[in-house]
Every structure is written in C-alpha cells, then in structure tokens.
Amino acid sequence: MELRKPRGTRDFLFEDMELRKNVEMKLRNVFERYGYREIKTPIFEHLKLFTIKSGEEIKEQMYHFKDKGGRNLALRPELTAPIARLYVNKLQRFPKPIKMYYFGSCFRYERPQAGRFRQFWQFGCELIGGKSPEAEAETIALAYDCLKELGLKNFKIHIGHMGIVRGMLEENGVKGEKQDHIMTLIDKGDKEELSRYLNEISFPSELQELLFSLIEMKGDSKILDEILDIVGYRRSVEAIQELKNLESLLEVFGVKNYLMDPGIARGLDYYTGIVFEIYISKTQICGGGTYNLIELFGGEKVESTGFAFGFDRLVEAVGNKTEKFSFADVFVAPVSDETREAAFKIAQKIRKSGISADVDLSRRKLGKLLSYADHLGVKYTIIVGKKELKQKRVTVKDMESGEQKEVQIDDLSDYLRRGLKKF
Ligand code: HAM
C-alpha cells in the first residue's frame, strides 16, 4: 500500500522551512514594532462559531466532524471568529485598543489549485477597540510595511467599503440573505451568475447596470467623487466619506501602492465597513477590514478591524532568496574510535559558544565523513586526530577553499567565530 498525503496538503522540506522561517521572523518583527503581541487559539472550535454569522452553507467549505462525545466541531477556516470568541471569553475588561497577532494553519475544503490549499497558513492580526479611520489606516500601514520589509514591490492594495454596494442594495429593498448572496457573487467575480441571480430576484435592469458599473470602477481618489455622482444612497455616501477620511490618513502613515475599489466584497460575511485586499498580479495575498462579530457572540459593541496574509502565497511571492542552505556551520569528524569522545566534547564546546555544530554519529571513515560534511553545507570540518589531540590541537578544514590549519582547542571557538563572521 502506498501512503500519500491528503489532497491539498503539503510537506515542507528543510530549505522550504528555512525560507518560511525567514518570512515568519520578518513578519513577527514588523507586527511587534507596531505594538502587536502574539496569541494562539485552538485548531478546532465548535462548528457553531463559524456558522452563526455565515449560515449553514459555509459548512460545505469546512472540515467539520462529530467527536466521540457527539460535539459538532470544525477545523478553523480562519482566525477572526476564534479571536472574537477569545475576546468575549477573556478580554472584555482588558484596556482597549487591544492588538493581537497570530500565525497558524487554517483548513478549507476547496478545490486545490495553484496557491490554493486545503491546509494553509495565515499570518494576521486583530485590532479591537480602535476607532475608524485611524484603526484602518494604521492596519493598512502595517500590512504595507510587512510587504516592504519582505522586499516586495509589485503589490497593489485595493481598498473598498462594504457600505457602498450594500447601501445601494438595501435602499432598493434587497436585504438579508439575498444581499449576502449578491456580495458573495461579487467577491467570486462571477458576473454571469450575478446577472442570472439579479434577474431571478427581479432586480430592475437600470439598477443592475448601475451595480455592474460600480463594481468595475477602480482608481485613485478621484474615483470616489465619480462614485458620488452616480450613487446618492445615504449609506453609500457615508461610506465614501469614510474612504475619503481614510485616504488622507494613509498619506500621513506613508502608505503607497493603493487604489480605491468599490468592487471589493470580501468572501466572509462579517465585514461592515472599510475592507481591503492586496494582490500580486491576480493572486490575493492578503484580505481584511472592519467587522462586527463580537456583539454577535454576546459581547458589547466594539469596533474591530484586522487582516490576514495568506502566508503560503506570501512565501511564494518572496521566492527563494535564502543564502546557501546548510544544516550546521561546523562538522566535527573523529579520525578513529580513540578520538570519538574528544570529538563529542569539542562539539558540545562549540555549541555552547553559540555556533551550530554537528558531530559524527555514524562511525564512518574520514573520507566518508568529509563528503557527508560537504552535503551538510558546513563551512568548516574539524578533524580530530590522535596526534594533534595530544598537543591539544585539532585540524580545521575550510570546506570551500580546501585549506587546512591546526588550531589550539582553547582558541577554536574564537577562530570559528571569526571565520563565520559571528558576533
Ligand atoms: P480571507 O481573505 O478569507 O480572510 O483569507 C486571508 C488570506 O488567506 C487570503 O487573502 C489568501 O491569501 C489566503 N487564503 C485563503 N484561502 C486560502 C487557501 N485555500 N489556500 C491558500 N491561501 C488561502 C480571512 O480569513 C479573514 N479572517 C481576514 C481578516 C482578519 N479579516 C479581519 N481580520
């Protein structure tokens, strides 16, 4: 029987993990520079947590199951709902605003394709208790700085507001589930199905035209005035004013690379205000905005905003920029059984000095050990011979140049540190 990994999942090997760790560390750094601190929630939650707002149909996109106690549980498809739950359970009395960030895997039962997996990772944040538009402006600035820190340039931040389209639908009598369904179709970019559905619910054709032109409009701030010329609905006008206020703050926070896009509808149903998505060509690498979940979960009304990077897509965009991969800096090779224990002691001493070292555990001959050290990608191999050991010395071989040098064991850590340019 051949055992394979489940569809839509991946194994990550050493070099993949090195790159992922690199990206992770850079993101952690920027999030913490903005005053965010990390939290963790369970990988599975009660199914209800995800269906309260989004309805039963969301179950189709989830891994959900009954446990042995008969409880309906689900692997989390995202982390905003779990964090809203955590806030209601534990943090309601905490001084606000509260800034939390997270890094964890999510599960969605989707058709796997390039950049779309069934297990994927999100790196994101939630800001609870900030006020619009400064909360959104700083949140977008954080996402922008993360991308800059990763050396990415070719991204575009699309900013919209749920109130523009919802306001228009609301004031024309399209509410509740019908409205949500339209937003889902806009989010999917499925114009044919959208048109079919609008006809099905007898949405007037002149309003259909208005809706289609609205979601097609994107551009710099001038577009906001153009939208004002075609929609006069109260909620839509308020939404545009909020976007205008946000825009002047984005300038203050130094955010660039953005455009206004009223067609941003977001796939999840909890968004209420300003929303944004970041793209690299056609790939969405980040999504977020202002939402209302806490009140729905039984907490008091509190403004919340946040976003999540699709970590896997981000790593893909960063590409393989890691330097030469190696398992360790140094390999310690005993020449014979008689020097084996000394080799272990030397390896421990090097490790204590903060340098990564591997040591032979296979009892192979020196020739084999040198080619293994080469495979490990170490800069130096330390050859521990009996004769040199008597003089408290070892031979250090530079694996790139092939040069060999005898070094006093007492001076070894300093010698390696200098060569490795550490500390
Ligand atoms: P989302 O847009 O559903 O938002 O997911 C965030 C990001 O996760 C997407 O922009 C995308 O890059 C990535 N992503 C989504 N599905 C997959 C998949 N199947 N495979 C690989 N990457 C994927 C949320 O989940 C919200 N909770 C974000 C948020 C936080 N809103 C407010 N706070």
Tab-separated table of C-alpha atoms and ligand atoms in Angstrom:
chain	number	residue	atom	x	y	z
A	1	MET	CA	0.000	0.000	0.000
A	2	GLU	CA	1.338	3.379	-0.988
A	3	LEU	CA	0.690	6.036	1.606
A	4	ARG	CA	0.193	9.543	0.271
A	5	LYS	CA	-0.524	12.835	1.929
A	6	PRO	CA	-4.116	14.093	1.724
A	7	ARG	CA	-5.168	16.228	-1.251
A	8	GLY	CA	-4.475	19.932	-0.823
A	9	THR	CA	-1.769	19.438	1.825
A	10	ARG	CA	1.998	19.786	1.532
A	11	ASP	CA	5.198	18.536	3.142
A	12	PHE	CA	7.846	21.153	3.696
A	13	LEU	CA	11.471	20.136	3.479
A	14	PHE	CA	14.496	21.796	5.043
A	15	GLU	CA	15.021	24.588	2.522
A	16	ASP	CA	11.292	25.347	2.299
A	17	MET	CA	11.209	25.659	6.069
A	18	GLU	CA	14.256	27.918	6.096
A	19	LEU	CA	12.528	30.332	3.737
A	20	ARG	CA	9.233	30.102	5.633
A	21	LYS	CA	11.021	30.768	8.931
A	22	ASN	CA	12.734	33.758	7.417
A	23	VAL	CA	9.452	35.255	6.233
A	24	GLU	CA	7.825	34.433	9.574
A	25	MET	CA	10.595	36.175	11.556
A	26	LYS	CA	10.395	39.304	9.398
A	27	LEU	CA	6.612	39.470	9.811
A	28	ARG	CA	6.824	38.938	13.574
A	29	ASN	CA	9.307	41.746	13.752
A	30	VAL	CA	7.112	44.256	11.917
A	31	PHE	CA	3.922	43.270	13.805
A	32	GLU	CA	5.735	43.679	17.124
A	33	ARG	CA	7.136	47.043	16.029
A	34	TYR	CA	3.507	48.160	15.695
A	35	GLY	CA	2.732	47.066	19.263
A	36	TYR	CA	1.020	43.764	18.413
A	37	ARG	CA	1.577	40.714	20.630
A	38	GLU	CA	1.013	37.092	19.691
A	39	ILE	CA	-1.891	34.923	20.793
A	40	LYS	CA	-2.866	31.353	19.976
A	41	THR	CA	-6.267	29.688	19.781
A	42	PRO	CA	-7.223	26.026	19.228
A	43	ILE	CA	-7.007	24.488	15.780
A	44	PHE	CA	-10.563	23.197	16.153
A	45	GLU	CA	-13.569	25.027	17.534
A	46	HIS	CA	-17.291	24.416	17.894
A	47	LEU	CA	-18.762	24.404	14.403
A	48	LYS	CA	-21.343	26.969	15.519
A	49	LEU	CA	-18.643	29.617	15.894
A	50	PHE	CA	-18.249	29.720	12.125
A	51	THR	CA	-21.888	29.229	11.113
A	52	ILE	CA	-23.537	31.822	13.418
A	53	LYS	CA	-22.742	34.636	11.031
A	54	SER	CA	-22.235	32.881	7.741
A	55	GLY	CA	-25.124	30.411	7.792
A	56	GLU	CA	-25.165	26.672	7.265
A	57	GLU	CA	-23.851	26.815	3.681
A	58	ILE	CA	-20.358	27.689	4.940
A	59	LYS	CA	-20.217	24.083	6.217
A	60	GLU	CA	-19.588	22.976	2.626
A	61	GLN	CA	-16.245	24.743	2.733
A	62	MET	CA	-15.172	23.350	6.079
A	63	TYR	CA	-13.665	20.282	7.615
A	64	HIS	CA	-16.232	19.504	10.307
A	65	PHE	CA	-16.938	16.392	12.289
A	66	LYS	CA	-18.585	14.962	15.383
A	67	ASP	CA	-16.190	13.969	18.155
A	68	LYS	CA	-16.631	10.905	20.353
A	69	GLY	CA	-18.764	12.961	22.736
A	70	GLY	CA	-21.131	13.878	19.906
A	71	ARG	CA	-19.996	17.527	19.722
A	72	ASN	CA	-20.054	19.264	16.346
A	73	LEU	CA	-16.561	20.612	15.770
A	74	ALA	CA	-14.714	22.203	12.863
A	75	LEU	CA	-11.098	22.738	11.904
A	76	ARG	CA	-10.778	26.517	11.789
A	77	PRO	CA	-11.117	28.003	8.284
A	78	GLU	CA	-9.761	31.341	9.574
A	79	LEU	CA	-8.880	33.037	12.855
A	80	THR	CA	-11.044	36.138	13.159
A	81	ALA	CA	-14.068	34.315	14.628
A	82	PRO	CA	-11.881	32.366	17.135
A	83	ILE	CA	-10.275	35.614	18.266
A	84	ALA	CA	-13.644	37.346	18.633
A	85	ARG	CA	-14.667	34.362	20.805
A	86	LEU	CA	-11.448	34.615	22.817
A	87	TYR	CA	-12.079	38.323	23.319
A	88	VAL	CA	-15.622	37.710	24.606
A	89	ASN	CA	-14.379	34.868	26.883
A	90	LYS	CA	-11.299	36.550	28.323
A	91	LEU	CA	-10.507	40.082	27.264
A	92	GLN	CA	-13.622	42.207	27.595
A	93	ARG	CA	-12.212	44.016	30.620
A	94	PHE	CA	-8.771	44.457	29.088
A	95	PRO	CA	-7.840	48.105	28.364
A	96	LYS	CA	-8.538	48.896	24.702
A	97	PRO	CA	-7.436	49.068	21.977
A	98	ILE	CA	-6.082	45.511	22.076
A	99	LYS	CA	-3.600	44.484	19.392
A	100	MET	CA	-3.224	40.740	18.770
A	101	TYR	CA	-1.383	38.884	16.060
A	102	TYR	CA	-1.366	35.228	15.080
A	103	PHE	CA	0.329	32.700	12.879
A	104	GLY	CA	-1.368	29.376	12.341
A	105	SER	CA	-2.789	26.894	9.916
A	106	CYS	CA	-6.326	27.035	8.589
A	107	PHE	CA	-8.371	24.432	6.742
A	108	ARG	CA	-10.799	24.933	3.901
A	109	TYR	CA	-12.417	22.231	1.830
A	110	GLU	CA	-11.702	23.840	-1.528
A	111	ARG	CA	-10.616	22.597	-4.920
A	112	PRO	CA	-6.833	22.642	-4.694
A	113	GLN	CA	-5.050	24.644	-7.395
A	114	ALA	CA	-2.010	26.901	-7.693
A	115	GLY	CA	-1.777	28.845	-4.425
A	116	ARG	CA	-4.975	27.288	-3.055
A	117	PHE	CA	-4.609	24.549	-0.481
A	118	ARG	CA	-6.798	22.677	1.975
A	119	GLN	CA	-4.340	23.301	4.762
A	120	PHE	CA	-2.737	26.713	4.542
A	121	TRP	CA	-1.275	29.240	6.925
A	122	GLN	CA	-2.446	32.700	7.856
A	123	PHE	CA	-0.347	35.401	9.456
A	124	GLY	CA	-2.683	38.091	10.628
A	125	CYS	CA	-3.909	40.464	13.304
A	126	GLU	CA	-6.967	41.832	15.011
A	127	LEU	CA	-7.254	45.321	16.481
A	128	ILE	CA	-10.152	45.515	18.914
A	129	GLY	CA	-11.433	48.834	20.190
A	130	GLY	CA	-9.755	51.272	17.788
A	131	LYS	CA	-11.734	53.969	16.005
A	132	SER	CA	-12.232	54.353	12.287
A	133	PRO	CA	-10.455	55.604	10.202
A	134	GLU	CA	-7.227	55.664	12.230
A	135	ALA	CA	-7.556	51.969	13.099
A	136	GLU	CA	-7.871	51.002	9.433
A	137	ALA	CA	-5.149	53.437	8.359
A	138	GLU	CA	-2.620	52.001	10.813
A	139	THR	CA	-3.682	48.438	9.990
A	140	ILE	CA	-3.169	49.013	6.268
A	141	ALA	CA	0.170	50.709	7.044
A	142	LEU	CA	1.212	47.586	8.971
A	143	ALA	CA	0.382	45.321	6.013
A	144	TYR	CA	2.193	47.712	3.670
A	145	ASP	CA	5.323	47.760	5.855
A	146	CYS	CA	5.362	43.960	6.074
A	147	LEU	CA	5.440	43.700	2.290
A	148	LYS	CA	8.176	46.338	2.071
A	149	GLU	CA	10.201	44.501	4.713
A	150	LEU	CA	9.945	41.332	2.615
A	151	GLY	CA	11.339	43.238	-0.351
A	152	LEU	CA	8.117	43.041	-2.377
A	153	LYS	CA	7.313	45.924	-4.698
A	154	ASN	CA	4.808	44.729	-7.257
A	155	PHE	CA	1.747	44.604	-4.968
A	156	LYS	CA	-1.444	46.637	-5.080
A	157	ILE	CA	-3.733	47.370	-2.120
A	158	HIS	CA	-7.382	47.508	-3.207
A	159	ILE	CA	-9.492	49.454	-0.727
A	160	GLY	CA	-13.273	49.441	-0.637
A	161	HIS	CA	-16.185	49.824	1.756
A	162	MET	CA	-18.983	47.334	2.301
A	163	GLY	CA	-21.433	50.245	2.676
A	164	ILE	CA	-21.193	51.383	-0.960
A	165	VAL	CA	-22.820	48.362	-2.587
A	166	ARG	CA	-24.782	47.178	0.453
A	167	GLY	CA	-26.210	50.727	0.843
A	168	MET	CA	-27.401	50.689	-2.734
A	169	LEU	CA	-28.959	47.194	-2.418
A	170	GLU	CA	-30.523	47.990	0.959
A	171	GLU	CA	-32.238	51.142	-0.254
A	172	ASN	CA	-33.610	49.220	-3.217
A	173	GLY	CA	-35.181	46.599	-0.989
A	174	VAL	CA	-32.557	43.823	-1.340
A	175	LYS	CA	-31.782	42.714	2.208
A	176	GLY	CA	-30.660	39.796	4.382
A	177	GLU	CA	-29.630	36.595	2.644
A	178	LYS	CA	-30.282	37.946	-0.849
A	179	GLN	CA	-27.913	40.823	-0.190
A	180	ASP	CA	-25.287	38.461	1.262
A	181	HIS	CA	-25.584	36.186	-1.757
A	182	ILE	CA	-25.012	39.111	-4.125
A	183	MET	CA	-21.905	40.113	-2.129
A	184	THR	CA	-20.613	36.531	-2.379
A	185	LEU	CA	-21.058	36.537	-6.170
A	186	ILE	CA	-19.287	39.906	-6.444
A	187	ASP	CA	-16.441	38.523	-4.316
A	188	LYS	CA	-16.148	35.487	-6.580
A	189	GLY	CA	-16.104	37.760	-9.635
A	190	ASP	CA	-18.800	35.542	-11.182
A	191	LYS	CA	-20.591	38.144	-13.330
A	192	GLU	CA	-22.680	35.656	-15.278
A	193	GLU	CA	-24.128	34.105	-12.162
A	194	LEU	CA	-24.582	37.549	-10.630
A	195	SER	CA	-26.584	38.691	-13.640
A	196	ARG	CA	-28.644	35.487	-13.580
A	197	TYR	CA	-29.381	35.931	-9.877
A	198	LEU	CA	-30.302	39.614	-10.204
A	199	ASN	CA	-32.805	38.656	-12.897
A	200	GLU	CA	-34.143	35.858	-10.723
A	201	ILE	CA	-34.905	38.279	-7.897
A	202	SER	CA	-36.289	40.797	-10.446
A	203	PHE	CA	-33.709	43.468	-9.680
A	204	PRO	CA	-34.519	46.320	-12.135
A	205	SER	CA	-32.236	46.401	-15.184
A	206	GLU	CA	-31.177	50.065	-14.784
A	207	LEU	CA	-30.081	49.255	-11.223
A	208	GLN	CA	-28.243	46.153	-12.481
A	209	GLU	CA	-26.331	48.415	-14.840
A	210	LEU	CA	-25.527	50.795	-12.006
A	211	LEU	CA	-24.340	47.882	-9.835
A	212	PHE	CA	-22.111	46.494	-12.570
A	213	SER	CA	-20.521	49.854	-13.336
A	214	LEU	CA	-19.992	50.468	-9.625
A	215	ILE	CA	-18.063	47.247	-9.079
A	216	GLU	CA	-15.989	47.876	-12.207
A	217	MET	CA	-14.843	51.338	-11.067
A	218	LYS	CA	-11.409	51.434	-9.568
A	219	GLY	CA	-8.728	54.053	-9.435
A	220	ASP	CA	-7.145	56.843	-7.412
A	221	SER	CA	-9.049	59.161	-5.064
A	222	LYS	CA	-10.833	60.910	-7.960
A	223	ILE	CA	-12.896	57.774	-8.396
A	224	LEU	CA	-14.621	58.490	-5.085
A	225	ASP	CA	-16.127	61.715	-6.486
A	226	GLU	CA	-17.156	59.864	-9.619
A	227	ILE	CA	-18.965	57.304	-7.478
A	228	LEU	CA	-20.698	60.123	-5.579
A	229	ASP	CA	-22.006	61.385	-8.912
A	230	ILE	CA	-23.769	58.106	-9.631
A	231	VAL	CA	-24.946	56.931	-6.186
A	232	GLY	CA	-26.862	59.136	-3.773
A	233	TYR	CA	-27.882	56.450	-1.281
A	234	ARG	CA	-27.334	57.572	2.305
A	235	ARG	CA	-25.229	54.589	3.419
A	236	SER	CA	-23.184	54.645	0.213
A	237	VAL	CA	-22.450	58.358	0.606
A	238	GLU	CA	-21.376	57.854	4.228
A	239	ALA	CA	-19.120	55.012	3.117
A	240	ILE	CA	-17.428	57.197	0.529
A	241	GLN	CA	-16.886	59.922	3.098
A	242	GLU	CA	-15.197	57.328	5.355
A	243	LEU	CA	-12.943	56.303	2.488
A	244	LYS	CA	-12.015	59.945	1.887
A	245	ASN	CA	-11.106	60.349	5.562
A	246	LEU	CA	-9.079	57.152	5.408
A	247	GLU	CA	-7.233	58.326	2.358
A	248	SER	CA	-5.884	61.478	3.961
A	249	LEU	CA	-4.623	59.370	6.881
A	250	LEU	CA	-2.947	56.827	4.599
A	251	GLU	CA	-0.854	59.703	3.318
A	252	VAL	CA	0.158	60.538	6.906
A	253	PHE	CA	1.093	56.898	7.609
A	254	GLY	CA	3.186	56.835	4.432
A	255	VAL	CA	1.188	54.159	2.625
A	256	LYS	CA	1.527	53.921	-1.151
A	257	ASN	CA	0.602	51.304	-3.790
A	258	TYR	CA	-3.151	51.533	-3.190
A	259	LEU	CA	-6.285	52.218	-5.196
A	260	MET	CA	-9.971	52.623	-4.407
A	261	ASP	CA	-12.078	49.657	-5.492
A	262	PRO	CA	-15.792	49.525	-4.550
A	263	GLY	CA	-15.953	46.021	-6.061
A	264	ILE	CA	-14.136	44.579	-3.020
A	265	ALA	CA	-16.875	42.483	-1.405
A	266	ARG	CA	-14.849	40.013	0.786
A	267	GLY	CA	-15.829	36.372	0.993
A	268	LEU	CA	-16.694	36.318	4.699
A	269	ASP	CA	-19.981	37.809	5.850
A	270	TYR	CA	-18.905	39.686	8.946
A	271	TYR	CA	-17.425	42.818	7.359
A	272	THR	CA	-19.294	46.063	7.924
A	273	GLY	CA	-17.021	48.946	6.946
A	274	ILE	CA	-13.738	49.638	5.193
A	275	VAL	CA	-12.267	46.494	3.604
A	276	PHE	CA	-9.111	45.792	1.662
A	277	GLU	CA	-7.371	43.115	-0.338
A	278	ILE	CA	-3.774	43.024	-1.511
A	279	TYR	CA	-2.835	41.489	-4.830
A	280	ILE	CA	0.346	40.486	-6.580
A	281	SER	CA	-0.781	40.310	-10.199
A	282	LYS	CA	-4.015	38.285	-9.876
A	283	THR	CA	-3.154	36.497	-6.640
A	284	GLN	CA	-4.776	37.726	-3.465
A	285	ILE	CA	-2.124	37.610	-0.775
A	286	CYS	CA	-3.999	39.451	1.965
A	287	GLY	CA	-7.533	40.339	2.966
A	288	GLY	CA	-9.138	42.202	5.819
A	289	GLY	CA	-11.205	45.097	7.070
A	290	THR	CA	-13.621	46.281	9.716
A	291	TYR	CA	-16.160	43.780	11.002
A	292	ASN	CA	-18.771	43.067	13.608
A	293	LEU	CA	-18.605	39.685	15.310
A	294	ILE	CA	-18.079	40.442	18.971
A	295	GLU	CA	-21.591	41.783	19.522
A	296	LEU	CA	-22.960	38.747	17.715
A	297	PHE	CA	-21.008	36.490	20.086
A	298	GLY	CA	-22.579	38.185	23.110
A	299	GLY	CA	-20.003	40.895	23.804
A	300	GLU	CA	-20.548	44.652	23.904
A	301	LYS	CA	-20.409	46.649	20.671
A	302	VAL	CA	-16.776	47.352	19.930
A	303	GLU	CA	-15.167	48.393	16.682
A	304	SER	CA	-12.761	45.816	15.338
A	305	THR	CA	-10.563	45.586	12.306
A	306	GLY	CA	-7.877	43.233	11.098
A	307	PHE	CA	-6.382	41.328	8.214
A	308	ALA	CA	-4.618	38.108	7.359
A	309	PHE	CA	-1.836	37.387	4.937
A	310	GLY	CA	-2.075	34.140	3.036
A	311	PHE	CA	1.323	33.068	4.350
A	312	ASP	CA	1.932	30.409	1.672
A	313	ARG	CA	1.205	32.859	-1.127
A	314	LEU	CA	3.465	35.431	0.508
A	315	VAL	CA	6.323	32.927	0.733
A	316	GLU	CA	5.784	32.055	-2.929
A	317	ALA	CA	5.985	35.745	-3.864
A	318	VAL	CA	9.182	36.260	-1.853
A	319	GLY	CA	10.710	33.321	-3.724
A	320	ASN	CA	13.927	31.568	-2.888
A	321	LYS	CA	16.039	34.385	-1.588
A	322	THR	CA	17.755	32.483	1.204
A	323	GLU	CA	21.525	32.326	1.174
A	324	LYS	CA	23.271	28.988	0.691
A	325	PHE	CA	21.433	26.428	2.774
A	326	SER	CA	23.336	24.486	5.426
A	327	PHE	CA	22.433	22.158	8.269
A	328	ALA	CA	25.182	23.494	10.516
A	329	ASP	CA	28.216	25.771	10.454
A	330	VAL	CA	30.698	23.152	11.558
A	331	PHE	CA	31.107	19.371	11.423
A	332	VAL	CA	33.330	17.534	13.902
A	333	ALA	CA	34.934	14.356	12.478
A	334	PRO	CA	36.912	11.942	14.658
A	335	VAL	CA	39.666	10.179	12.713
A	336	SER	CA	39.346	6.977	14.770
A	337	ASP	CA	37.437	5.419	17.669
A	338	GLU	CA	40.104	6.673	20.049
A	339	THR	CA	39.241	10.326	19.394
A	340	ARG	CA	35.443	9.870	19.296
A	341	GLU	CA	34.762	11.064	22.850
A	342	ALA	CA	37.056	14.043	22.386
A	343	ALA	CA	35.073	14.897	19.217
A	344	PHE	CA	31.812	14.892	21.236
A	345	LYS	CA	33.361	17.180	23.856
A	346	ILE	CA	34.609	19.559	21.181
A	347	ALA	CA	31.160	19.642	19.508
A	348	GLN	CA	29.493	20.450	22.848
A	349	LYS	CA	32.011	23.229	23.486
A	350	ILE	CA	31.377	24.770	20.060
A	351	ARG	CA	27.601	24.563	20.523
A	352	LYS	CA	27.883	26.263	23.929
A	353	SER	CA	29.715	29.137	22.264
A	354	GLY	CA	26.640	29.750	20.058
A	355	ILE	CA	27.890	28.158	16.845
A	356	SER	CA	25.870	25.359	15.249
A	357	ALA	CA	27.838	22.127	15.112
A	358	ASP	CA	27.182	18.571	14.067
A	359	VAL	CA	29.330	15.625	15.031
A	360	ASP	CA	29.753	12.130	13.606
A	361	LEU	CA	27.212	9.646	14.953
A	362	SER	CA	27.721	7.013	12.242
A	363	ARG	CA	31.261	5.741	12.952
A	364	ARG	CA	32.260	6.061	9.310
A	365	LYS	CA	35.771	6.585	7.927
A	366	LEU	CA	37.164	10.096	7.476
A	367	GLY	CA	36.728	10.143	3.679
A	368	LYS	CA	33.015	9.356	4.002
A	369	LEU	CA	32.678	11.895	6.816
A	370	LEU	CA	34.175	14.644	4.662
A	371	SER	CA	31.707	14.030	1.850
A	372	TYR	CA	28.854	13.937	4.396
A	373	ALA	CA	30.102	17.280	5.799
A	374	ASP	CA	30.033	18.631	2.259
A	375	HIS	CA	26.417	17.512	1.873
A	376	LEU	CA	25.563	19.282	5.163
A	377	GLY	CA	26.914	22.510	3.661
A	378	VAL	CA	29.167	23.308	6.638
A	379	LYS	CA	31.867	25.929	6.293
A	380	TYR	CA	34.376	24.053	8.437
A	381	THR	CA	35.093	20.419	9.262
A	382	ILE	CA	37.097	19.838	12.420
A	383	ILE	CA	39.225	16.752	12.088
A	384	VAL	CA	40.100	15.234	15.464
A	385	GLY	CA	43.285	13.145	15.125
A	386	LYS	CA	45.115	11.332	17.896
A	387	LYS	CA	48.490	13.010	17.339
A	388	GLU	CA	47.103	16.566	17.261
A	389	LEU	CA	44.851	15.824	20.241
A	390	LYS	CA	47.919	15.011	22.363
A	391	GLN	CA	49.048	18.589	21.700
A	392	LYS	CA	45.556	19.922	22.492
A	393	ARG	CA	45.078	20.765	18.828
A	394	VAL	CA	42.675	19.876	16.002
A	395	THR	CA	42.780	20.345	12.222
A	396	VAL	CA	40.232	22.804	10.822
A	397	LYS	CA	39.393	22.278	7.160
A	398	ASP	CA	37.792	25.120	5.222
A	399	MET	CA	35.308	23.233	3.029
A	400	GLU	CA	35.193	25.940	0.349
A	401	SER	CA	38.933	26.512	-0.195
A	402	GLY	CA	40.085	23.090	0.979
A	403	GLU	CA	42.700	24.816	3.154
A	404	GLN	CA	43.649	23.052	6.432
A	405	LYS	CA	45.012	24.622	9.582
A	406	GLU	CA	45.926	23.346	13.019
A	407	VAL	CA	44.221	25.261	15.814
A	408	GLN	CA	44.552	25.030	19.625
A	409	ILE	CA	41.315	23.635	21.107
A	410	ASP	CA	41.229	26.548	23.551
A	411	ASP	CA	41.228	29.014	20.648
A	412	LEU	CA	38.812	27.025	18.484
A	413	SER	CA	35.562	28.904	19.218
A	414	ASP	CA	37.177	32.305	18.586
A	415	TYR	CA	38.796	31.023	15.412
A	416	LEU	CA	35.457	29.690	14.092
A	417	ARG	CA	33.573	32.795	15.119
A	418	ARG	CA	35.993	34.986	13.184
A	419	GLY	CA	35.741	32.772	10.125
A	420	LEU	CA	31.956	32.605	10.279
A	421	LYS	CA	31.733	36.345	10.983
A	422	LYS	CA	29.538	35.648	14.011
A	423	PHE	CA	29.037	38.137	16.860
B	1	HAM	P1	-9.544	35.671	3.699
B	1	HAM	O1	-9.448	36.688	2.603
B	1	HAM	O2	-10.576	34.630	3.593
B	1	HAM	O3	-9.729	36.493	5.042
B	1	HAM	O4	-8.133	34.958	3.894
B	1	HAM	C1	-6.952	35.725	4.047
B	1	HAM	C2	-5.907	35.265	3.045
B	1	HAM	O5	-5.672	33.868	3.199
B	1	HAM	C3	-6.322	35.420	1.586
B	1	HAM	O6	-6.066	36.732	1.142
B	1	HAM	C4	-5.442	34.393	0.897
B	1	HAM	O7	-4.175	34.964	0.588
B	1	HAM	C5	-5.258	33.341	1.956
B	1	HAM	N1	-6.061	32.137	1.629
B	1	HAM	C6	-7.388	31.985	1.748
B	1	HAM	N2	-7.760	30.746	1.368
B	1	HAM	C7	-6.637	30.091	1.009
B	1	HAM	C8	-6.335	28.755	0.533
B	1	HAM	N3	-7.291	27.849	0.372
B	1	HAM	N4	-5.036	28.449	0.278
B	1	HAM	C9	-4.055	29.362	0.440
B	1	HAM	N5	-4.269	30.630	0.896
B	1	HAM	C10	-5.538	30.982	1.181
B	1	HAM	C11	-9.812	35.937	6.284
B	1	HAM	O8	-9.639	34.774	6.511
B	1	HAM	C12	-10.089	36.953	7.377
B	1	HAM	N6	-10.173	36.227	8.658
B	1	HAM	C13	-9.059	38.044	7.431
B	1	HAM	C14	-9.347	39.060	8.479
B	1	HAM	C15	-8.705	39.204	9.654
B	1	HAM	N7	-10.308	39.949	8.460
B	1	HAM	C16	-10.302	40.652	9.569
B	1	HAM	N8	-9.331	40.195	10.322
